[in-house]
Every structure is written in C-alpha cells, then in structure tokens.
Short mmCIF file of C-alpha atoms and ligand atoms in Angstrom, two decimals:
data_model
loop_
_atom_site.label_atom_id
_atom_site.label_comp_id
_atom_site.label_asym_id
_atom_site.label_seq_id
_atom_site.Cartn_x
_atom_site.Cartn_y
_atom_site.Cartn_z
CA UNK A 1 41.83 14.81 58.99
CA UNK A 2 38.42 14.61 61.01
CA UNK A 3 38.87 10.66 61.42
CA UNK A 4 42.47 10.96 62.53
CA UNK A 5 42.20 10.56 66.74
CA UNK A 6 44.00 13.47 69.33
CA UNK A 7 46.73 10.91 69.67
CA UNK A 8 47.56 10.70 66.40
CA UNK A 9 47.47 14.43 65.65
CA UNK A 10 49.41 15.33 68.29
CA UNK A 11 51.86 12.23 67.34
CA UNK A 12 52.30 14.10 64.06
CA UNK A 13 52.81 17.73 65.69
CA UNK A 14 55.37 15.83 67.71
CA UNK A 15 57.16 14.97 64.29
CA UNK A 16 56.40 18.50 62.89
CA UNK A 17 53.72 17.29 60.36
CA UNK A 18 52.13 21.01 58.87
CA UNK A 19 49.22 19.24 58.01
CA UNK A 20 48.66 17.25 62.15
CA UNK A 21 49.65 20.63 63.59
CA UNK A 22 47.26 22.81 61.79
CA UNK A 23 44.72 19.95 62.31
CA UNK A 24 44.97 20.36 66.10
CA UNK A 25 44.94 23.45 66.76
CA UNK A 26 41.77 23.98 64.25
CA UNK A 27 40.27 21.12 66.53
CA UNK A 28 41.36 22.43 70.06
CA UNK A 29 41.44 26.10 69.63
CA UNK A 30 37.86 26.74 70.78
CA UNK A 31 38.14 24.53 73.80
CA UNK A 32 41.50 26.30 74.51
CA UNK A 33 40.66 29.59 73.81
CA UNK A 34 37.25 28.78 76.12
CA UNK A 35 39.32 27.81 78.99
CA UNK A 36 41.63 30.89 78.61
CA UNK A 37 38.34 33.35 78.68
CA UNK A 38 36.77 31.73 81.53
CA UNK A 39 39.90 32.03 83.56
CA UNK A 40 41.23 35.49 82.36
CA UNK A 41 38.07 36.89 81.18
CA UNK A 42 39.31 39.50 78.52
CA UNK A 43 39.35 38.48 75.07
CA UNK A 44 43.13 39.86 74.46
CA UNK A 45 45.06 38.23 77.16
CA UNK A 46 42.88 35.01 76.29
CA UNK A 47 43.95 34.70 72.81
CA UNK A 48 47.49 35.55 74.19
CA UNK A 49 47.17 32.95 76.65
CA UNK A 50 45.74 30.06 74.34
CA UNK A 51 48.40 31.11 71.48
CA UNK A 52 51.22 30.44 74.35
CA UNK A 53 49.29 26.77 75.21
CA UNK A 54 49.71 25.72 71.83
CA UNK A 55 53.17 26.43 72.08
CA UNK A 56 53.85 24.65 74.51
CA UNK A 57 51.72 21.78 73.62
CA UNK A 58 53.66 21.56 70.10
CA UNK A 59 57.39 21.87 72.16
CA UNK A 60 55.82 19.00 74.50
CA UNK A 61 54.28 17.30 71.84
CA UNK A 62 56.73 14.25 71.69
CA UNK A 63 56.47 14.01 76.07
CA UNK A 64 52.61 13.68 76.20
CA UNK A 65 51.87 10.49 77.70
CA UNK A 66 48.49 8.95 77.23
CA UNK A 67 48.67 7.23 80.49
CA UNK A 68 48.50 10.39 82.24
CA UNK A 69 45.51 11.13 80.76
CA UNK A 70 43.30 12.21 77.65
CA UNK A 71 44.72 14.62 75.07
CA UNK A 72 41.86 17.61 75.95
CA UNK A 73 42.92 17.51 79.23
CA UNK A 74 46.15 17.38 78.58
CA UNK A 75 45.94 20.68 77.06
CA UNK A 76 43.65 22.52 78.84
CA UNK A 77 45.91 22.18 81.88
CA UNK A 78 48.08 23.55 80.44
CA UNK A 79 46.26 26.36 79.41
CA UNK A 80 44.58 26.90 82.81
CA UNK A 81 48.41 26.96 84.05
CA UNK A 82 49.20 29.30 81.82
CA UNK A 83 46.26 31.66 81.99
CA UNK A 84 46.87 31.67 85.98
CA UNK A 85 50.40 32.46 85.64
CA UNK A 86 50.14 35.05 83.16
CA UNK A 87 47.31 36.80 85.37
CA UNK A 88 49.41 36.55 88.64
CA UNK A 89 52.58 38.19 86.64
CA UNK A 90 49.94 40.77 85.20
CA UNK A 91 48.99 41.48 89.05
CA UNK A 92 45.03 40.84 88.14
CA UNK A 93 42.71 39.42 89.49
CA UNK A 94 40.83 36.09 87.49
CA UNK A 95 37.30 36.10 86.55
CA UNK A 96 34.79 35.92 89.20
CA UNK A 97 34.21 32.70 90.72
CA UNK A 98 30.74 32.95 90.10
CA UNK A 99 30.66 33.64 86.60
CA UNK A 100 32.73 30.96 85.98
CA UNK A 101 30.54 28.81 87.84
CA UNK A 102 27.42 29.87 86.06
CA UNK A 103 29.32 28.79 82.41
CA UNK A 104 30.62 25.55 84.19
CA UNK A 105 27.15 24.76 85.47
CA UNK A 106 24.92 26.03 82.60
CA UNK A 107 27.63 25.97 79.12
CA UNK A 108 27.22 23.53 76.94
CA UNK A 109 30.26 21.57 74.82
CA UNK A 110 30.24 21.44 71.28
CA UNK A 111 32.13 18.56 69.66
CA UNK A 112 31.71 15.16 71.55
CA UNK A 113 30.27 11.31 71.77
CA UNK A 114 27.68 10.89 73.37
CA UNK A 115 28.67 8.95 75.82
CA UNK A 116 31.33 11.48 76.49
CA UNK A 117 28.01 14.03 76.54
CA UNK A 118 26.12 11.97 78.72
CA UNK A 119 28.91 12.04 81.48
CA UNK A 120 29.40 15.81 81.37
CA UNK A 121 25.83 16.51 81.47
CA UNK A 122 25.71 14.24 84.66
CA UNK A 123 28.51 15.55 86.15
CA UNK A 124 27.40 19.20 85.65
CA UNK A 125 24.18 18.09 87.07
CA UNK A 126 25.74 17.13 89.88
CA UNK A 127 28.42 20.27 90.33
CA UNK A 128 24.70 22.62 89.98
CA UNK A 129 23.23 20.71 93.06
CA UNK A 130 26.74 20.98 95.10
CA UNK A 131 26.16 23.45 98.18
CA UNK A 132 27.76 26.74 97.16
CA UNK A 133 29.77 26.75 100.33
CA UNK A 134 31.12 23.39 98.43
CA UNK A 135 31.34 24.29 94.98
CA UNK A 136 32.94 27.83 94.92
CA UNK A 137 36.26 26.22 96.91
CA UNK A 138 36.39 23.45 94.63
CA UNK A 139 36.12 26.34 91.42
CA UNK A 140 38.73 28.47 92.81
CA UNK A 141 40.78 25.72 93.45
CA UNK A 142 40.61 23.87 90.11
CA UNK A 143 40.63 26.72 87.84
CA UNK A 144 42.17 29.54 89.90
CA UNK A 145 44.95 27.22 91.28
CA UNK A 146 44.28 28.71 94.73
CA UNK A 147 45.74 26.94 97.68
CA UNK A 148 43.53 25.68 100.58
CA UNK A 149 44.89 28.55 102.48
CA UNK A 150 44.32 31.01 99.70
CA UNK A 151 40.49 30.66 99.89
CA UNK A 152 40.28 30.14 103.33
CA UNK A 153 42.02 33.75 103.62
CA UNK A 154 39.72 34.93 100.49
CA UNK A 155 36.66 33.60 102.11
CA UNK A 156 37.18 34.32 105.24
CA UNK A 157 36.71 30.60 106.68
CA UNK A 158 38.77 28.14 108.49
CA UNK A 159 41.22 25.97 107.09
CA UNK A 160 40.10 22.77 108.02
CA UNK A 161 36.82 24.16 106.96
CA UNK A 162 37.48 24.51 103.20
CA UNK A 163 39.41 21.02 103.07
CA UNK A 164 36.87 19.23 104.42
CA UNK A 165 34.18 21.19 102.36
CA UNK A 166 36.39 20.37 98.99
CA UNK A 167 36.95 17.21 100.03
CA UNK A 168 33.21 16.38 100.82
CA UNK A 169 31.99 18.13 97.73
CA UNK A 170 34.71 16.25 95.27
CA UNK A 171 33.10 13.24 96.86
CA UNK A 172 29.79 13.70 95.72
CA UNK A 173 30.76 14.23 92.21
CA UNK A 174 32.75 11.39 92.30
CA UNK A 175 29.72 9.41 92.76
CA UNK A 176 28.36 10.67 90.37
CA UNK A 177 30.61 9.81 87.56
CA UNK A 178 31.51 6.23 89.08
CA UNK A 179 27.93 5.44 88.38
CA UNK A 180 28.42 6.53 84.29
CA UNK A 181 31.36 4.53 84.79
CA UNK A 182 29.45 1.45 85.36
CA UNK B 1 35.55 3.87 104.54
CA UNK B 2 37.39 4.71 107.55
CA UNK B 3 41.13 6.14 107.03
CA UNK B 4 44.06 4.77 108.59
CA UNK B 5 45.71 7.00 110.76
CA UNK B 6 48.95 7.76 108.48
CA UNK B 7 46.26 8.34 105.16
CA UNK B 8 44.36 11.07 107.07
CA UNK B 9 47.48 13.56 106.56
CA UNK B 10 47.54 13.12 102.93
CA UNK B 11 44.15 12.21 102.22
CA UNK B 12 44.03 16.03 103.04
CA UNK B 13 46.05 17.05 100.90
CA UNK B 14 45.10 14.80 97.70
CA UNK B 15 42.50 17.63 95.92
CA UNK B 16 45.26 19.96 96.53
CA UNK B 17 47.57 17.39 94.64
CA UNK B 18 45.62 16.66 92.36
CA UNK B 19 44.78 20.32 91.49
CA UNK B 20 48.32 20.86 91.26
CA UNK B 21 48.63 23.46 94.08
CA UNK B 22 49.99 21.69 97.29
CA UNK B 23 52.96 23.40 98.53
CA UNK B 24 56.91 22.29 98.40
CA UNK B 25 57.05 20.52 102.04
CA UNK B 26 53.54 19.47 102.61
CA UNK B 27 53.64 17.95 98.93
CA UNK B 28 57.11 16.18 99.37
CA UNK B 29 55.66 14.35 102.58
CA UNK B 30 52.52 13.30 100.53
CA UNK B 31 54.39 11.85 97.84
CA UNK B 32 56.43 9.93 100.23
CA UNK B 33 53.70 8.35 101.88
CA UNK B 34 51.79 8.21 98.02
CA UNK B 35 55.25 6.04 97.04
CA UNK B 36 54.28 3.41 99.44
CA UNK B 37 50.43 3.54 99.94
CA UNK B 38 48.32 1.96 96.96
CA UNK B 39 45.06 2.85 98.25
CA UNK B 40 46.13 6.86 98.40
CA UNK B 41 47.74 6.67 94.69
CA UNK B 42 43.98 5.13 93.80
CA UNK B 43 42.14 8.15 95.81
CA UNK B 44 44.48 10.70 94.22
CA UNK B 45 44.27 9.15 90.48
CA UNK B 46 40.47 9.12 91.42
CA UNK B 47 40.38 12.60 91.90
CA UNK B 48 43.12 13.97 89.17
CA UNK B 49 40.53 12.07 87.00
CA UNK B 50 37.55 14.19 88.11
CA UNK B 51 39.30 17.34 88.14
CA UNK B 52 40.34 16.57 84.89
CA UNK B 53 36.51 15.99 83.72
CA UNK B 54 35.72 19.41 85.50
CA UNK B 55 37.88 21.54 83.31
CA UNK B 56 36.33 19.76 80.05
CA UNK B 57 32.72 21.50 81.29
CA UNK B 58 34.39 24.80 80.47
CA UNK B 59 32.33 25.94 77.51
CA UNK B 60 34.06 26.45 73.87
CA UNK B 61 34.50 29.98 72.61
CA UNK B 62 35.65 30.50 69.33
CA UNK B 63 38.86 32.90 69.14
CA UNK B 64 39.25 35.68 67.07
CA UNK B 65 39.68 36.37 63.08
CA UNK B 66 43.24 34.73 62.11
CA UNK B 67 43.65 33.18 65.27
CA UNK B 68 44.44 29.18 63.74
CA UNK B 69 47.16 31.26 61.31
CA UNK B 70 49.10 33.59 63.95
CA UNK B 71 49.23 29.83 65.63
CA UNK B 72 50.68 28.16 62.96
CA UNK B 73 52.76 31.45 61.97
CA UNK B 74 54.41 31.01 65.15
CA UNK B 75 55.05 27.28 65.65
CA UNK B 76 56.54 27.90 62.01
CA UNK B 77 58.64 30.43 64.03
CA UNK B 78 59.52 28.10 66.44
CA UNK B 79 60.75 25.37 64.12
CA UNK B 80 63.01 28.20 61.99
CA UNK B 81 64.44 29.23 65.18
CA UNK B 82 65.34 25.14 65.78
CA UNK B 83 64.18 24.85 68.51
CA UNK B 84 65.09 21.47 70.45
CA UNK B 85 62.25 18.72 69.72
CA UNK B 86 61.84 17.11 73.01
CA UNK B 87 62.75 13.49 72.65
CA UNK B 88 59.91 10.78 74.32
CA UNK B 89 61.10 9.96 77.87
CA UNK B 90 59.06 7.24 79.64
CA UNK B 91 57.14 8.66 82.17
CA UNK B 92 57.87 8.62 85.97
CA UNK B 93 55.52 7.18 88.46
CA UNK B 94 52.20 9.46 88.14
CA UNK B 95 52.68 13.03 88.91
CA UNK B 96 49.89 14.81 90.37
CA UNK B 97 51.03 17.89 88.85
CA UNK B 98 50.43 19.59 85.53
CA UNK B 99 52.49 18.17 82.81
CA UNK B 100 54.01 21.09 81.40
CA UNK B 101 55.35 23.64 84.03
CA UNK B 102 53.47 26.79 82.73
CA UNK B 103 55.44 30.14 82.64
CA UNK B 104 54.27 33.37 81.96
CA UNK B 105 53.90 34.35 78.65
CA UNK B 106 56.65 37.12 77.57
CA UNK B 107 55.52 40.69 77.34
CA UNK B 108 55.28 42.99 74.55
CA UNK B 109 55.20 40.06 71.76
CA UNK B 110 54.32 41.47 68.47
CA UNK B 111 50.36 41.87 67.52
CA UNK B 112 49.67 38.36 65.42
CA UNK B 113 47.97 40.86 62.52
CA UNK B 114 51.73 41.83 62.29
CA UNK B 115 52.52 38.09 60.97
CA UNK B 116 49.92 38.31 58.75
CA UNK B 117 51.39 39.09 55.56
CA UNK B 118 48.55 41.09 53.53
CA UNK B 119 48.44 40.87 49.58
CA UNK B 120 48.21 43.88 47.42
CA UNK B 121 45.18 43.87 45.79
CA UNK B 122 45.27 42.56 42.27
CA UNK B 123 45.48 45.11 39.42
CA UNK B 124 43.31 45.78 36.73
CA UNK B 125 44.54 43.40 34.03
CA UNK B 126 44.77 40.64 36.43
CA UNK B 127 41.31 41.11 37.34
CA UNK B 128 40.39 40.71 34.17
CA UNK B 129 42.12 37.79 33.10
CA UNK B 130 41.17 36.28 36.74
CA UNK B 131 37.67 37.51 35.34
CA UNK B 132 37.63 35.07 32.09
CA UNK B 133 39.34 32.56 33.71
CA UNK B 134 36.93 31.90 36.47
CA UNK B 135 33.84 32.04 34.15
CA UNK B 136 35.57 29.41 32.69
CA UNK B 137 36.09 27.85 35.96
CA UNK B 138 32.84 27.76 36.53
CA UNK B 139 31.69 26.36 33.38
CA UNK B 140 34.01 23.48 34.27
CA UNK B 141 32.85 23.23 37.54
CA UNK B 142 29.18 22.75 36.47
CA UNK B 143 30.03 20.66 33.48
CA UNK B 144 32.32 18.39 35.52
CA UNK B 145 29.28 17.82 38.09
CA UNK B 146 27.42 17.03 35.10
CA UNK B 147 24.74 19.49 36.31
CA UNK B 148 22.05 20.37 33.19
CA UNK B 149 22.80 23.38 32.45
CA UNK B 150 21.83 25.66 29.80
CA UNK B 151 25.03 26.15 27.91
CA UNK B 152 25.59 27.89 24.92
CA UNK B 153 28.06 26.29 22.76
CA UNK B 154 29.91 29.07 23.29
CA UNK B 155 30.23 27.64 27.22
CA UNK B 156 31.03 24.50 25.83
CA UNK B 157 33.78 25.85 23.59
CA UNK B 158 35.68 27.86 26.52
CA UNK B 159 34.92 25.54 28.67
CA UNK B 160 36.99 22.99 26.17
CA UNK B 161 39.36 25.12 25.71
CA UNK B 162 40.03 25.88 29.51
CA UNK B 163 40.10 22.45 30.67
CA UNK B 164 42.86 21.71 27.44
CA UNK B 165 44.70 24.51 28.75
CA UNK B 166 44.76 24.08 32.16
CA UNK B 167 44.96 20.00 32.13
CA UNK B 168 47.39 20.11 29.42
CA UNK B 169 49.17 22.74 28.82
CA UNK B 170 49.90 23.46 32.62
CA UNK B 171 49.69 20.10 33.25
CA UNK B 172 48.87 21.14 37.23
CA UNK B 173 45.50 21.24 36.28
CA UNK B 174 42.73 22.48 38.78
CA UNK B 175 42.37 21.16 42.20
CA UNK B 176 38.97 21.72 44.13
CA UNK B 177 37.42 21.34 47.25
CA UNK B 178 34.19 21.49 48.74
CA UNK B 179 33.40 24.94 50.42
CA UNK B 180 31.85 23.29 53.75
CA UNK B 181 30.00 26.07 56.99
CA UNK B 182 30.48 25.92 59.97
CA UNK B 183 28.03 22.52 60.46
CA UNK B 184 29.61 21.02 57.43
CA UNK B 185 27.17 21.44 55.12
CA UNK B 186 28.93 21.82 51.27
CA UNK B 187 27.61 24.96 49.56
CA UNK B 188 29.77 25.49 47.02
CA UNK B 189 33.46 24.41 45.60
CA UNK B 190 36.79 25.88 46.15
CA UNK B 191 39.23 25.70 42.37
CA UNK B 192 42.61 26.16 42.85
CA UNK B 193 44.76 26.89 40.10
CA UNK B 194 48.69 26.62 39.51
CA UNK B 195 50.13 28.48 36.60
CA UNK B 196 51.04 32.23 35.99
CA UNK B 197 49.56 33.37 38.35
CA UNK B 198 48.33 30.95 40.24
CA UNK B 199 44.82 31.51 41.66
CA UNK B 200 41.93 29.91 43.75
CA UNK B 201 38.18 30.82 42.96
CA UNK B 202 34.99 30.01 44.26
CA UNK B 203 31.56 28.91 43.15
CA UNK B 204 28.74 29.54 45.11
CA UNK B 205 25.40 27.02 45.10
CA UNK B 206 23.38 29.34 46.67
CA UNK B 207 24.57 32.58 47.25
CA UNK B 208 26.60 33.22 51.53
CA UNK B 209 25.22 35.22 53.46
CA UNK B 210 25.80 39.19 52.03
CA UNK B 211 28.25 41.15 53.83
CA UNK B 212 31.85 41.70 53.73
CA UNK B 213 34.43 38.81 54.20
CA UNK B 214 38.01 38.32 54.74
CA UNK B 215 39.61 35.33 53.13
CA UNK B 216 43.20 33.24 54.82
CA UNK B 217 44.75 31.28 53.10
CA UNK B 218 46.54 28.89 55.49
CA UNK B 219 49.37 26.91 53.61
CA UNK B 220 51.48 23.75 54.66
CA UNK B 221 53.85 25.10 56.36
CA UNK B 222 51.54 27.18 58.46
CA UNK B 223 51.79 30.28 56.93
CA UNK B 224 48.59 32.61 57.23
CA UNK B 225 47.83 34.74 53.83
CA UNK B 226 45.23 37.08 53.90
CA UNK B 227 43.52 37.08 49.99
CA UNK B 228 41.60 39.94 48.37
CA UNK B 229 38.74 40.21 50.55
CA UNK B 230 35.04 38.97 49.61
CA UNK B 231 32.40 41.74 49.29
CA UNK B 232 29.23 39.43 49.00
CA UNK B 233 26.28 40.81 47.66
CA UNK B 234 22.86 39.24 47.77
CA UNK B 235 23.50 37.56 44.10
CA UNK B 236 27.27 36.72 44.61
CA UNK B 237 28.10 33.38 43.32
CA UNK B 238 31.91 33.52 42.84
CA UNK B 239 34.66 35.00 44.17
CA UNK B 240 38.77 34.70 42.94
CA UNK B 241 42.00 35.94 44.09
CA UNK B 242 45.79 35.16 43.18
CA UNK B 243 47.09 33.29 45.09
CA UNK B 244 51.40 33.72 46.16
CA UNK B 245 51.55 29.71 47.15
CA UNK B 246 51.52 26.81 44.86
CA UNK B 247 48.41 25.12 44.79
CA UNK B 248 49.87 22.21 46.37
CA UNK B 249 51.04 24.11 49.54
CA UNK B 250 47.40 24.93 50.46
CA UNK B 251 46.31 23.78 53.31
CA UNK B 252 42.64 25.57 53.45
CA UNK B 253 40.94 28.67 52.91
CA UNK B 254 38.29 30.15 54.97
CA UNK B 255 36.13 32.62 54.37
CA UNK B 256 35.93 35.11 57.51
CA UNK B 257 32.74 36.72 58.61
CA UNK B 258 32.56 38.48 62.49
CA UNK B 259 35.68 37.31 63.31
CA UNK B 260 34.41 33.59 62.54
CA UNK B 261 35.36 31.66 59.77
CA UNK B 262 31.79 30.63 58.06
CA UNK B 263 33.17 28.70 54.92
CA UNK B 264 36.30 26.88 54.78
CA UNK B 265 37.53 24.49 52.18
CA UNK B 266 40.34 22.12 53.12
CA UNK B 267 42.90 20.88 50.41
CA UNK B 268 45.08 17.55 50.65
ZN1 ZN C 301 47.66 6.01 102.49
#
C-alpha cells in the first residue's frame, strides 16, 4: 500500500475499495486530525471534525480533480472548512491566532520528499520573517476563513489597511516559493 | 508590475478568493472580470497555490486510540445506508473556492467507542488450547526463519505436527506478517490462524516496551475489533487472541499504547 500514490488511493475509495480507503485515512489522518487541532484547538471536537472530513472526502471521492490541485490539499480544505463551520455553529471562538502561528512557523511535517521538505522549510522561513502586522491577517484569513472586514473589525484597523497588508505579505512568500520553483 | 485600472478591483479581492471567503456580490463581479482576464486567473491560481502550501505547514498530530477504525466503521455506515456515489463530472473553469461545501457536523452523534464492538475475553479452555497452539506457533515461526535454535525433538515433533495440522488438515494454513513500529522497523511477526477458532498471535524478537496495550483488529470491510488486550511485561514475547473474522478479512492489527498505535502488522 505505501507505494500506491494519493491519486490512486483515493481513486480506489472512490470505487469503495476497503483496502484504498483504510489506506488513506491511515496515511492522512495525522495531517487531518493536525489541521482540525490547530483550528479548533480541543482534542474532542478535532477528532469530530477530522472524522466528518473523511466523510466527506470518501462521498467526494469520485469528484476530486487533480487539476485543482494536490490530494493533501485537497483534504485539508476541507477539513479547515469544516473545523470553521463546526466552531461558528458551536458559537466558539478558534484557536488563537498566535498559537497557530507559532506551530505554522516552528512545526515540523512528518512524511514528505525532500524536495517537498525543502519548499516548506523555505516557505516557513519566509512566513517567520513576515511583519506580524502581515502575517496574523494572512493566518486568520487562511485558516480562520475570516473576511477582510472580519479582521479589520477584530483588529481594529482599516480596511484597505489589512488588504493591502495581506496582499503585500502573500507577495513576499510568493517569492519565495517561485524561486524553489525554479 | 503596474495594474490596469479594471484589475485593481479584483486584484483586491483575489486572497480573499482564493481563501475562499469573498462575499456573494463582490465575488460574482470578480469572477466576471476573472472569465475574461488571463493575467487575474494567473494571479489568483498563483495565490490559491500558496495558500494551499500554507495549510500543508500545519504540523501532524496523531488522533486518538481507535480513531482509523471509528473512520472506517462509519464510511462502512455510509455505504450500508447506500448512499449515492457521486459520479466524475468534468470540472468547471477553476473555482477559487473550496471543493467540497463544508457543513457543520450533526450534533449528538454517537461516541465512536460505541462502534467499537469489544470481545469477551476468552475463557479458560480456550486459553489453553490458544496456549499450546501458539507455542507451537512459535516453534514454526522460528523453524520457518530457519533461526538455530535449540530445539528439543520434542519442538520438532509439535512443531511437525502443527504445521501438518494447520497446512493440511485446515488447509487455510497460517498467514503472517511482520509486526513493524512506528518508524518501520520489524520486531517481531504477526500469525494468523483460520480454523475453530480462528486466532492471530504474536512473536516478539525482543521483548515491546512493558506496559499495558490494547489491540484493533481492523478488517476489510472496515470494521474496528478490539482483541483481548496485551499486558506486556518486561520478558513478554508473545501474545494471542481469537479472533471473530476470517483470517482473510484482516486488514491489520495494531497494538495500542497512549492512545498511539506502536506496532501494527498489515495483512494482504
Ligand atoms: Zn484583470
């Protein structure tokens, strides 16, 4: 099973294969579970949250188009959807920005290339030297699915303020992974 | 790079698209002007790629004890229930938003230990035929690896007589499979069994780590079954348990320590 790729697995989930199904979630469920914690922050509603993304991903299964990006990703948006939905219906609040921030900047992956590795490690280089004033709107915004207006209102700061800091501090990382590209 | 005038408006609005959180009107203008602009469909797939790299810096964390089987247990669910299976549809023009519309998850589902479906413990007489048939396992399993071993002849004989009963007379036979940690490193062997009862046992190389530890069984069809537990001491070598699947409906079997599975062997 180790050799077979994310596309393939999830092919066979798509086709109800046991064997592909319990092969994916054994490979995804600490990235999913991961994501889950570092959005909702309690262990319960995590595990509640990442059981409900591979639900979905296994009804989806068959729709997933590799176009649209890579399998991890893939999933993990769909868990970060979930994990904000099922907080907002819960009426709490996600995990601090900042803690998050600290994982993102300072956590380390398990199970990838090195190439892949080398990427990540440049790319959290570069989201540790981001301006906080940069990097907390782009954090809330990617993980907490806040609106522009919803951290200029949580912040305190002008709207036209926080797009152009996202905007400006997406740029920078950009750079930063068109060079890997390269 | 300077904007043209009619990008400005959406180049605004392309990390909220590509986040996934622009609102109804703002977004439907954006996507208009995204349906006709190439170099604003290149700046937003340029960013949906980034944001996707972002959320793979999120660190792992391994989920609880039985986790992987109240998963399975409830995609099995699913596929009893018949639910629809999505047919592929081509996929529109790139969509800045999440794939899968999340919902919320419903309240008050049951606790996943209540899908775990817990075996008595064995009885007495079981235990002791599970007793004498795992020695002999174990003779097999170190005369099979052709390790030198100091057998009696004795060994031998039961070990004979084991292997004619269990390759003949049952014609299942034995399966096996390494017992691998976490890091993949094989540390003992996993013997499955199919007869009356059927059983799996394992042989230790060097002896885990003492402590208590629960044992799933995960089979095919994604069914979690929780086996007589594992109380290691510092010279444990073996362990057994029946087993209420047929040896060829195994999928693995991990050994559970701190609500992390340590050892797992994987069948088929
Ligand atoms: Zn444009």
């Amino acid at each position: 099973m180790g050799a077979l790729t994310d596309e393939s697995l999830l092919a066979g989930m798509a086709t109800r294969d046991p064997e592909a199904t319990a092969a994916f979630v054994r490979r995804y469920q600490s990235r999913v579970f991961g994501m889950a914690m570092a959005i909702v922050g309690s262990r319960a509603v995590a595990e509640e949250v990442a059981q409900e993304a591979f639900v979905r991903a296994w009804r989806h299964a068959a729709t997933y188009d590799p176009r649209r990006g890579r399998v991890a990703t893939w999933l993990l948006t769909i868990t970060r959807n979930l994990a904000i939905d099922t907080l907002r219906l819960r009426g709490e609040r996600p995990m601090d920005p900042h803690v998050l921030t600290a994982a993102l900047v300072s956590g380390e992956s398990g199970t990838e290339t090195a190439s892949d590795y080398a990427e990540r490690e440049h790319l959290r280089t570069a989201l540790r030297a981001l301006p906080p004033e940069q990097r907390t709107p782009i954090v809330l915004s990617v993980f907490h699915g806040m609106t522009a207006r919803e951290i200029a209102e949580k912040e305190g700061i002008p709207l036209g303020t926080v797009k152009t800091r996202i905007r400006r501090g997406l740029a920078k990382l950009r750079d930063v992974l068109g060079v890997v590209d390269d | 790079m300077t904007e043209r005038p009619e990008c400005a408006v959406t180049r605004q609005l392309v990390p909220e698209l590509a986040a996934g959180t622009a609102a109804g009107d703002e977004r439907a203008d954006a996507l208009a002007h995204l349906g006709r602009c190439l170099d604003c469909r290149r700046e937003l797939a340029a960013t949906t790629d980034l944001m996707d790299e972002l959320l793979l810096l999120v660190p792992e964390e391994e989920p609880g004890t039985g986790f992987e089987c109240s998963v399975l247990a409830r995609l099995n669910e699913e596929d009893d229930a018949g639910a629809p299976v999505p047919s592929p549809v081509p996929s529109p023009v790139p969509a800045p938003t999440a794939p899968v519309a999340a919902s919320a998850v419903p309240p008050g589902r049951p606790s996943r230990w209540s899908r775990l479906a817990w075996l008595p413990p064995p009885g007495r007489n079981r235990l002791t035929l599970l007793g004498v048939v795992a020695a002999a396992t174990v003779a097999l399993a170190l005369l099979a690896a052709g390790l030198v071993w100091r057998a009696t002849e004795d060994d031998r004989e039961l070990a004979a007589a084991y292997r004619h009963t269990l390759e003949v007379a049952h014609g299942q036979g034995l399966s096996a499979a390494p017992l691998r940690t976490r890091k993949g490193t094989e540390i003992g062997t996993l013997f499955a069994y199919q007869g009356e009862p059927s059983w799996v046992y394992a042989t230790f190389r060097s002896p885990p780590d003492p402590g208590n530890y629960q044992v799933h069984l995960l089979s095919k069809d994604g069914r979690c079954l929780a086996l007589r537990p594992f109380e290691a001491s510092t010279k444990a070598i073996a362990w057994g348990g029946k087993i209420p699947v047929r040896v060829s409906d195994i999928q693995s079997v991990a050994f559970i320590q701190s609500d992390t599975p340590v050892l797992t062997a994987h069948f088929g």
